Each structure stands twice: as C-alpha cells, then as structure tokens.
Amino acid sequence: MKVDPELMFECLIYINAFYYPVFASAEFIMVIAKYQSIRETPNIEQDGAICFARLIAEILKILVFYRWRERRRKTVTAFALLMTFVSVGTVIYTFGYQNPALKLEKVLGSLTIMLTTTEIVFGFLFFMPCFKKVDYY
C-alpha cells in the first residue's frame, strides 16, 4: 500500500486550521477564568505564558504552511514540525506540571496530542527517501 505522507500532512494541517479557533478561544477563556478564580493558582502567569506560547506556535504553523507551502515545501514542513514539537511540549507541561489543570484543558490537550502525534509521524515520513513521490512526466 502506497502512503502519501505529503498529502496526509497537508490534510492534518487543514484539520488543525479548523480545530484551532475552538481550541484557542477555549484556552483563552480558561486562562481568564483562572485569573478570576477564587481557587489558589500559584503559577498562573507561567501557565498563561505556556498557553499563549502554544497558541502562537499553532497559528504560526498554520499561517506559514499555507503561505509558503508551494514554493518551499521541505523548509515549510520542517518549520511546521518544529512548531508541532513546541505544541507537544506545552501540552506535556499542562498535563504534568500545571496545577490545577481543568478537565476541559485535559480533553483539549488529549485531542491536541492525537493530532500533533500524527502530524509528527507524517512529517517525518515526508522526509524519508523511501516515501518520495515519483513523477513520471
């Protein structure tokens, strides 16, 4: 069975473009709610900075990929993979170190991990020589 990792990676970025507004608005609202909360949140500034780093990394990935994907396919894919690793790191922070982590944050983090893991797999497969497209024309 032939796998087209380039097409799969592009489809995953496309899915991410539709997932991002829901994720970004929910994360933004949760950070504001934590600032207003009566429950003790000791590292709210750090948690907010990590959250906004994830949002910025994701929007940069989407914008750069759609802007320059036709001209510099490999460079843009490498940049998207780098931003994906930033997103994975911020989700790991949310799961492991953030206190308290809301249930909605855990759900959105789980969805993000599933999406980013498949992006990483197909992004790496795109660079493998055995998955290179053969053009016959």
Backbone as JSON Lines, residues from 0, in Angstrom:
{"i":0,"aa":"M","n":[0.84,-1.18,0.0],"ca":[0.0,0.0,0.0],"c":[0.88,1.24,0.0]}
{"i":1,"aa":"K","n":[0.64,2.13,-0.95],"ca":[1.41,3.36,-1.05],"c":[0.82,4.41,-0.11]}
{"i":2,"aa":"V","n":[1.68,5.06,0.64],"ca":[1.28,6.12,1.55],"c":[1.82,7.43,1.0]}
{"i":3,"aa":"D","n":[0.99,8.43,0.98],"ca":[1.42,9.75,0.55],"c":[1.51,10.65,1.78]}
{"i":4,"aa":"P","n":[2.69,10.67,2.42],"ca":[2.81,11.45,3.67],"c":[2.65,12.95,3.45]}
{"i":5,"aa":"E","n":[3.01,13.42,2.27],"ca":[2.86,14.84,1.98],"c":[1.38,15.25,2.0]}
{"i":6,"aa":"L","n":[0.55,14.44,1.37],"ca":[-0.88,14.71,1.35],"c":[-1.49,14.56,2.75]}
{"i":7,"aa":"M","n":[-1.09,13.53,3.48],"ca":[-1.61,13.34,4.83],"c":[-1.21,14.49,5.76]}
{"i":8,"aa":"F","n":[0.04,14.95,5.64],"ca":[0.49,16.06,6.47],"c":[-0.31,17.32,6.14]}
{"i":9,"aa":"E","n":[-0.54,17.57,4.87],"ca":[-1.33,18.73,4.47],"c":[-2.77,18.64,4.97]}
{"i":10,"aa":"C","n":[-3.34,17.44,4.93],"ca":[-4.7,17.24,5.44],"c":[-4.75,17.48,6.95]}
{"i":11,"aa":"L","n":[-3.73,17.04,7.67],"ca":[-3.7,17.26,9.11],"c":[-3.56,18.74,9.46]}
{"i":12,"aa":"I","n":[-2.78,19.48,8.7],"ca":[-2.68,20.92,8.91],"c":[-4.03,21.58,8.6]}
{"i":13,"aa":"Y","n":[-4.71,21.09,7.58],"ca":[-6.03,21.62,7.23],"c":[-7.02,21.36,8.36]}
{"i":14,"aa":"I","n":[-7.0,20.16,8.93],"ca":[-7.87,19.84,10.07],"c":[-7.51,20.74,11.26]}
{"i":15,"aa":"N","n":[-6.23,20.94,11.47],"ca":[-5.77,21.78,12.56],"c":[-6.25,23.23,12.39]}
{"i":16,"aa":"A","n":[-6.35,23.68,11.15],"ca":[-6.83,25.04,10.9],"c":[-8.29,25.2,11.34]}
{"i":17,"aa":"F","n":[-9.07,24.13,11.28],"ca":[-10.45,24.21,11.74],"c":[-10.56,23.96,13.25]}
{"i":18,"aa":"Y","n":[-9.64,23.18,13.79],"ca":[-9.63,22.89,15.22],"c":[-9.1,24.07,16.02]}
{"i":19,"aa":"Y","n":[-8.2,24.84,15.44],"ca":[-7.52,25.91,16.15],"c":[-8.45,26.97,16.74]}
{"i":20,"aa":"P","n":[-9.42,27.51,15.99],"ca":[-10.27,28.56,16.6],"c":[-11.03,28.09,17.85]}
{"i":21,"aa":"V","n":[-11.51,26.87,17.82],"ca":[-12.22,26.33,19.0],"c":[-11.24,26.19,20.16]}
{"i":22,"aa":"F","n":[-10.09,25.62,19.87],"ca":[-9.07,25.41,20.89],"c":[-8.58,26.74,21.46]}
{"i":23,"aa":"A","n":[-8.29,27.7,20.58],"ca":[-7.74,28.98,21.02],"c":[-8.74,29.75,21.87]}
{"i":24,"aa":"S","n":[-9.98,29.77,21.45],"ca":[-10.98,30.51,22.24],"c":[-11.21,29.84,23.59]}
{"i":25,"aa":"A","n":[-11.25,28.52,23.63],"ca":[-11.45,27.82,24.9],"c":[-10.25,28.04,25.83]}
{"i":26,"aa":"E","n":[-9.05,27.95,25.32],"ca":[-7.86,28.17,26.15],"c":[-7.81,29.6,26.67]}
{"i":27,"aa":"F","n":[-8.13,30.56,25.82],"ca":[-8.12,31.96,26.23],"c":[-9.13,32.21,27.34]}
{"i":28,"aa":"I","n":[-10.32,31.67,27.19],"ca":[-11.36,31.83,28.21],"c":[-10.97,31.14,29.52]}
{"i":29,"aa":"M","n":[-10.33,29.96,29.42],"ca":[-9.92,29.26,30.64],"c":[-8.83,30.01,31.39]}
{"i":30,"aa":"V","n":[-7.91,30.65,30.67],"ca":[-6.87,31.43,31.34],"c":[-7.5,32.62,32.05]}
{"i":31,"aa":"I","n":[-8.42,33.29,31.4],"ca":[-9.11,34.42,32.04],"c":[-9.9,33.95,33.25]}
{"i":32,"aa":"A","n":[-10.56,32.81,33.14],"ca":[-11.32,32.27,34.27],"c":[-10.41,31.92,35.43]}
{"i":33,"aa":"K","n":[-9.22,31.42,35.14],"ca":[-8.28,31.1,36.22],"c":[-7.79,32.36,36.92]}
{"i":34,"aa":"Y","n":[-7.6,33.45,36.17],"ca":[-7.2,34.72,36.78],"c":[-8.29,35.22,37.72]}
{"i":35,"aa":"Q","n":[-9.54,35.01,37.37],"ca":[-10.67,35.49,38.17],"c":[-11.11,34.51,39.25]}
{"i":36,"aa":"S","n":[-10.53,33.34,39.27],"ca":[-10.96,32.27,40.17],"c":[-10.61,32.58,41.62]}
{"i":37,"aa":"I","n":[-11.42,32.04,42.51],"ca":[-11.13,32.17,43.94],"c":[-10.22,31.04,44.41]}
{"i":38,"aa":"R","n":[-10.07,30.01,43.59],"ca":[-9.19,28.9,43.94],"c":[-7.74,29.32,43.72]}
{"i":39,"aa":"E","n":[-6.87,28.88,44.58],"ca":[-5.45,29.22,44.52],"c":[-4.8,28.61,43.27]}
{"i":40,"aa":"T","n":[-4.21,29.47,42.45],"ca":[-3.46,29.05,41.27],"c":[-2.07,29.67,41.38]}
{"i":41,"aa":"P","n":[-1.1,28.93,41.92],"ca":[0.18,29.55,42.28],"c":[0.99,30.06,41.09]}
{"i":42,"aa":"N","n":[0.99,29.38,39.98],"ca":[1.84,29.78,38.85],"c":[1.0,30.23,37.66]}
{"i":43,"aa":"I","n":[0.01,31.07,37.89],"ca":[-0.92,31.45,36.83],"c":[-0.21,32.23,35.72]}
{"i":44,"aa":"E","n":[0.79,33.03,36.04],"ca":[1.5,33.77,35.0],"c":[2.26,32.82,34.09]}
{"i":45,"aa":"Q","n":[2.93,31.85,34.68],"ca":[3.67,30.87,33.9],"c":[2.72,30.0,33.07]}
{"i":46,"aa":"D","n":[1.61,29.59,33.67],"ca":[0.62,28.78,32.95],"c":[0.04,29.56,31.77]}
{"i":47,"aa":"G","n":[-0.24,30.83,31.98],"ca":[-0.75,31.67,30.9],"c":[0.27,31.86,29.79]}
{"i":48,"aa":"A","n":[1.54,32.04,30.16],"ca":[2.59,32.2,29.15],"c":[2.76,30.93,28.32]}
{"i":49,"aa":"I","n":[2.68,29.77,28.97],"ca":[2.78,28.5,28.25],"c":[1.59,28.33,27.32]}
{"i":50,"aa":"C","n":[0.42,28.68,27.78],"ca":[-0.79,28.58,26.97],"c":[-0.69,29.48,25.73]}
{"i":51,"aa":"F","n":[-0.27,30.71,25.92],"ca":[-0.16,31.61,24.78],"c":[0.99,31.24,23.86]}
{"i":52,"aa":"A","n":[2.04,30.61,24.39],"ca":[3.11,30.1,23.53],"c":[2.57,29.01,22.6]}
{"i":53,"aa":"R","n":[1.7,28.15,23.13],"ca":[1.08,27.11,22.3],"c":[0.2,27.73,21.23]}
{"i":54,"aa":"L","n":[-0.58,28.73,21.6],"ca":[-1.47,29.37,20.64],"c":[-0.67,30.07,19.54]}
{"i":55,"aa":"I","n":[0.41,30.73,19.9],"ca":[1.25,31.42,18.92],"c":[1.95,30.41,18.02]}
{"i":56,"aa":"A","n":[2.46,29.31,18.59],"ca":[3.13,28.29,17.78],"c":[2.17,27.67,16.78]}
{"i":57,"aa":"E","n":[0.95,27.4,17.19],"ca":[-0.02,26.79,16.28],"c":[-0.43,27.74,15.17]}
{"i":58,"aa":"I","n":[-0.68,29.0,15.5],"ca":[-1.09,29.94,14.45],"c":[0.05,30.22,13.49]}
{"i":59,"aa":"L","n":[1.29,30.28,14.0],"ca":[2.44,30.45,13.12],"c":[2.58,29.26,12.17]}
{"i":60,"aa":"K","n":[2.4,28.06,12.71],"ca":[2.5,26.85,11.89],"c":[1.48,26.89,10.76]}
{"i":61,"aa":"I","n":[0.26,27.21,11.08],"ca":[-0.81,27.22,10.07],"c":[-0.56,28.31,9.03]}
{"i":62,"aa":"L","n":[-0.24,29.51,9.47],"ca":[-0.05,30.63,8.54],"c":[1.16,30.42,7.63]}
{"i":63,"aa":"V","n":[2.27,30.0,8.2],"ca":[3.47,29.79,7.39],"c":[3.26,28.64,6.41]}
{"i":64,"aa":"F","n":[2.61,27.59,6.85],"ca":[2.39,26.45,5.96],"c":[1.52,26.84,4.76]}
{"i":65,"aa":"Y","n":[0.44,27.55,5.01],"ca":[-0.43,27.92,3.9],"c":[0.16,29.02,3.02]}
{"i":66,"aa":"R","n":[1.02,29.84,3.58],"ca":[1.6,30.94,2.81],"c":[2.7,30.47,1.85]}
{"i":67,"aa":"W","n":[3.58,29.57,2.32],"ca":[4.76,29.2,1.53],"c":[4.85,27.73,1.17]}
{"i":68,"aa":"R","n":[3.79,26.98,1.27],"ca":[3.88,25.54,1.01],"c":[4.16,25.21,-0.45]}
{"i":69,"aa":"E","n":[3.8,26.05,-1.38],"ca":[4.02,25.75,-2.8],"c":[5.47,26.01,-3.22]}
{"i":70,"aa":"R","n":[6.11,26.99,-2.62],"ca":[7.46,27.36,-3.05],"c":[8.56,26.58,-2.34]}
{"i":71,"aa":"R","n":[8.42,26.39,-1.04],"ca":[9.47,25.76,-0.24],"c":[8.86,24.67,0.62]}
{"i":72,"aa":"R","n":[8.52,23.59,-0.01],"ca":[7.77,22.5,0.65],"c":[8.55,21.91,1.83]}
{"i":73,"aa":"K","n":[9.8,21.57,1.64],"ca":[10.57,20.91,2.71],"c":[10.88,21.86,3.86]}
{"i":74,"aa":"T","n":[11.22,23.09,3.56],"ca":[11.51,24.07,4.62],"c":[10.27,24.36,5.45]}
{"i":75,"aa":"V","n":[9.15,24.52,4.78],"ca":[7.91,24.81,5.48],"c":[7.47,23.61,6.32]}
{"i":76,"aa":"T","n":[7.65,22.42,5.82],"ca":[7.31,21.22,6.58],"c":[8.21,21.09,7.81]}
{"i":77,"aa":"A","n":[9.49,21.39,7.65],"ca":[10.41,21.34,8.8],"c":[10.02,22.38,9.85]}
{"i":78,"aa":"F","n":[9.64,23.57,9.41],"ca":[9.19,24.61,10.35],"c":[7.91,24.17,11.06]}
{"i":79,"aa":"A","n":[6.99,23.58,10.32],"ca":[5.74,23.1,10.91],"c":[6.02,22.01,11.94]}
{"i":80,"aa":"L","n":[6.98,21.13,11.66],"ca":[7.35,20.1,12.63],"c":[7.95,20.72,13.89]}
{"i":81,"aa":"L","n":[8.77,21.74,13.73],"ca":[9.36,22.43,14.88],"c":[8.26,23.05,15.75]}
{"i":82,"aa":"M","n":[7.31,23.71,15.12],"ca":[6.2,24.31,15.87],"c":[5.32,23.23,16.51]}
{"i":83,"aa":"T","n":[5.22,22.08,15.87],"ca":[4.46,20.97,16.44],"c":[5.14,20.46,17.71]}
{"i":84,"aa":"F","n":[6.46,20.39,17.71],"ca":[7.17,19.98,18.91],"c":[6.99,21.0,20.04]}
{"i":85,"aa":"V","n":[6.92,22.28,19.7],"ca":[6.64,23.3,20.71],"c":[5.26,23.05,21.32]}
{"i":86,"aa":"S","n":[4.29,22.75,20.47],"ca":[2.93,22.49,20.96],"c":[2.9,21.25,21.85]}
{"i":87,"aa":"V","n":[3.61,20.21,21.46],"ca":[3.66,18.99,22.28],"c":[4.28,19.29,23.64]}
{"i":88,"aa":"G","n":[5.34,20.09,23.65],"ca":[5.97,20.46,24.92],"c":[5.05,21.23,25.84]}
{"i":89,"aa":"T","n":[4.25,22.12,25.27],"ca":[3.33,22.88,26.1],"c":[2.19,22.02,26.63]}
{"i":90,"aa":"V","n":[1.76,21.05,25.84],"ca":[0.71,20.13,26.31],"c":[1.26,19.23,27.42]}
{"i":91,"aa":"I","n":[2.49,18.79,27.28],"ca":[3.11,17.99,28.34],"c":[3.22,18.8,29.62]}
{"i":92,"aa":"Y","n":[3.55,20.09,29.49],"ca":[3.56,20.96,30.67],"c":[2.17,21.01,31.31]}
{"i":93,"aa":"T","n":[1.14,21.14,30.48],"ca":[-0.22,21.21,31.01],"c":[-0.58,19.94,31.75]}
{"i":94,"aa":"F","n":[-0.22,18.8,31.21],"ca":[-0.55,17.52,31.86],"c":[0.29,17.27,33.1]}
{"i":95,"aa":"G","n":[1.57,17.59,33.05],"ca":[2.46,17.19,34.12],"c":[2.7,18.2,35.22]}
{"i":96,"aa":"Y","n":[2.77,19.48,34.85],"ca":[3.23,20.46,35.82],"c":[2.2,21.51,36.21]}
{"i":97,"aa":"Q","n":[1.22,21.73,35.38],"ca":[0.24,22.78,35.68],"c":[-0.68,22.34,36.81]}
{"i":98,"aa":"N","n":[-0.87,23.25,37.76],"ca":[-1.73,22.93,38.89],"c":[-2.58,24.14,39.21]}
{"i":99,"aa":"P","n":[-3.85,24.09,39.15],"ca":[-4.71,22.98,38.74],"c":[-4.9,22.99,37.23]}
{"i":100,"aa":"A","n":[-5.09,21.8,36.67],"ca":[-5.42,21.66,35.26],"c":[-6.9,21.3,35.17]}
{"i":101,"aa":"L","n":[-7.64,22.1,34.44],"ca":[-9.07,21.86,34.32],"c":[-9.34,20.64,33.44]}
{"i":102,"aa":"K","n":[-10.52,20.06,33.62],"ca":[-10.88,18.89,32.82],"c":[-10.94,19.23,31.34]}
{"i":103,"aa":"L","n":[-11.45,20.41,31.02],"ca":[-11.51,20.82,29.62],"c":[-10.11,20.97,29.03]}
{"i":104,"aa":"E","n":[-9.16,21.45,29.84],"ca":[-7.77,21.54,29.38],"c":[-7.21,20.16,29.08]}
{"i":105,"aa":"K","n":[-7.55,19.2,29.91],"ca":[-7.07,17.83,29.68],"c":[-7.69,17.22,28.42]}
{"i":106,"aa":"V","n":[-8.96,17.5,28.19],"ca":[-9.62,16.99,26.99],"c":[-9.02,17.63,25.74]}
{"i":107,"aa":"L","n":[-8.88,18.94,25.75],"ca":[-8.29,19.62,24.6],"c":[-6.83,19.23,24.4]}
{"i":108,"aa":"G","n":[-6.12,19.02,25.49],"ca":[-4.74,18.55,25.4],"c":[-4.65,17.17,24.8]}
{"i":109,"aa":"S","n":[-5.57,16.29,25.15],"ca":[-5.58,14.94,24.58],"c":[-5.84,14.98,23.08]}
{"i":110,"aa":"L","n":[-6.79,15.81,22.67],"ca":[-7.06,15.96,21.24],"c":[-5.85,16.55,20.51]}
{"i":111,"aa":"T","n":[-5.2,17.5,21.15],"ca":[-4.02,18.1,20.55],"c":[-2.9,17.08,20.41]}
{"i":112,"aa":"I","n":[-2.7,16.26,21.43],"ca":[-1.65,15.23,21.37],"c":[-1.92,14.25,20.23]}
{"i":113,"aa":"M","n":[-3.18,13.84,20.06],"ca":[-3.5,12.91,18.97],"c":[-3.22,13.56,17.62]}
{"i":114,"aa":"L","n":[-3.61,14.81,17.45],"ca":[-3.4,15.49,16.18],"c":[-1.91,15.74,15.92]}
{"i":115,"aa":"T","n":[-1.2,16.21,16.92],"ca":[0.21,16.52,16.72],"c":[1.07,15.27,16.55]}
{"i":116,"aa":"T","n":[0.69,14.18,17.2],"ca":[1.45,12.94,17.02],"c":[1.36,12.45,15.58]}
{"i":117,"aa":"T","n":[0.16,12.5,15.01],"ca":[0.05,12.08,13.62],"c":[0.74,13.08,12.68]}
{"i":118,"aa":"E","n":[0.72,14.36,13.03],"ca":[1.47,15.34,12.23],"c":[2.96,15.03,12.25]}
{"i":119,"aa":"I","n":[3.49,14.68,13.42],"ca":[4.91,14.36,13.54],"c":[5.25,13.12,12.72]}
{"i":120,"aa":"V","n":[4.42,12.1,12.81],"ca":[4.68,10.86,12.07],"c":[4.72,11.13,10.57]}
{"i":121,"aa":"F","n":[3.7,11.78,10.05],"ca":[3.66,12.01,8.61],"c":[4.65,13.08,8.18]}
{"i":122,"aa":"G","n":[5.01,14.0,9.07],"ca":[6.05,14.97,8.76],"c":[7.4,14.31,8.6]}
{"i":123,"aa":"F","n":[7.72,13.36,9.48],"ca":[8.97,12.62,9.35],"c":[8.95,11.7,8.13]}
{"i":124,"aa":"L","n":[7.82,11.08,7.87],"ca":[7.73,10.23,6.69],"c":[7.92,11.02,5.39]}
{"i":125,"aa":"F","n":[7.52,12.29,5.41],"ca":[7.71,13.14,4.24],"c":[9.19,13.29,3.9]}
{"i":126,"aa":"F","n":[10.06,13.29,4.9],"ca":[11.49,13.46,4.67],"c":[12.22,12.14,4.37]}
{"i":127,"aa":"M","n":[11.55,11.04,4.55],"ca":[12.18,9.73,4.3],"c":[12.29,9.5,2.78]}
{"i":128,"aa":"P","n":[13.45,9.04,2.32],"ca":[13.6,8.84,0.87],"c":[12.72,7.71,0.32]}
{"i":129,"aa":"C","n":[12.34,6.77,1.13],"ca":[11.52,5.66,0.64],"c":[10.08,6.09,0.37]}
{"i":130,"aa":"F","n":[9.66,7.25,0.86],"ca":[8.31,7.74,0.62],"c":[8.29,8.9,-0.37]}
{"i":131,"aa":"K","n":[9.38,9.07,-1.09],"ca":[9.48,10.16,-2.05],"c":[8.54,9.88,-3.23]}
{"i":132,"aa":"K","n":[7.87,10.93,-3.67],"ca":[6.97,10.78,-4.83],"c":[7.79,10.6,-6.09]}
{"i":133,"aa":"V","n":[7.32,9.75,-6.96],"ca":[7.97,9.54,-8.24],"c":[7.1,10.18,-9.31]}
{"i":134,"aa":"D","n":[7.65,11.16,-9.98],"ca":[6.93,11.82,-11.06],"c":[7.36,11.22,-12.38]}
{"i":135,"aa":"Y","n":[6.44,10.77,-13.17],"ca":[6.73,10.13,-14.44],"c":[6.52,11.04,-15.64]}
{"i":136,"aa":"Y","n":[6.33,12.28,-15.41],"ca":[6.1,13.18,-16.54],"c":[7.14,14.28,-16.59]}
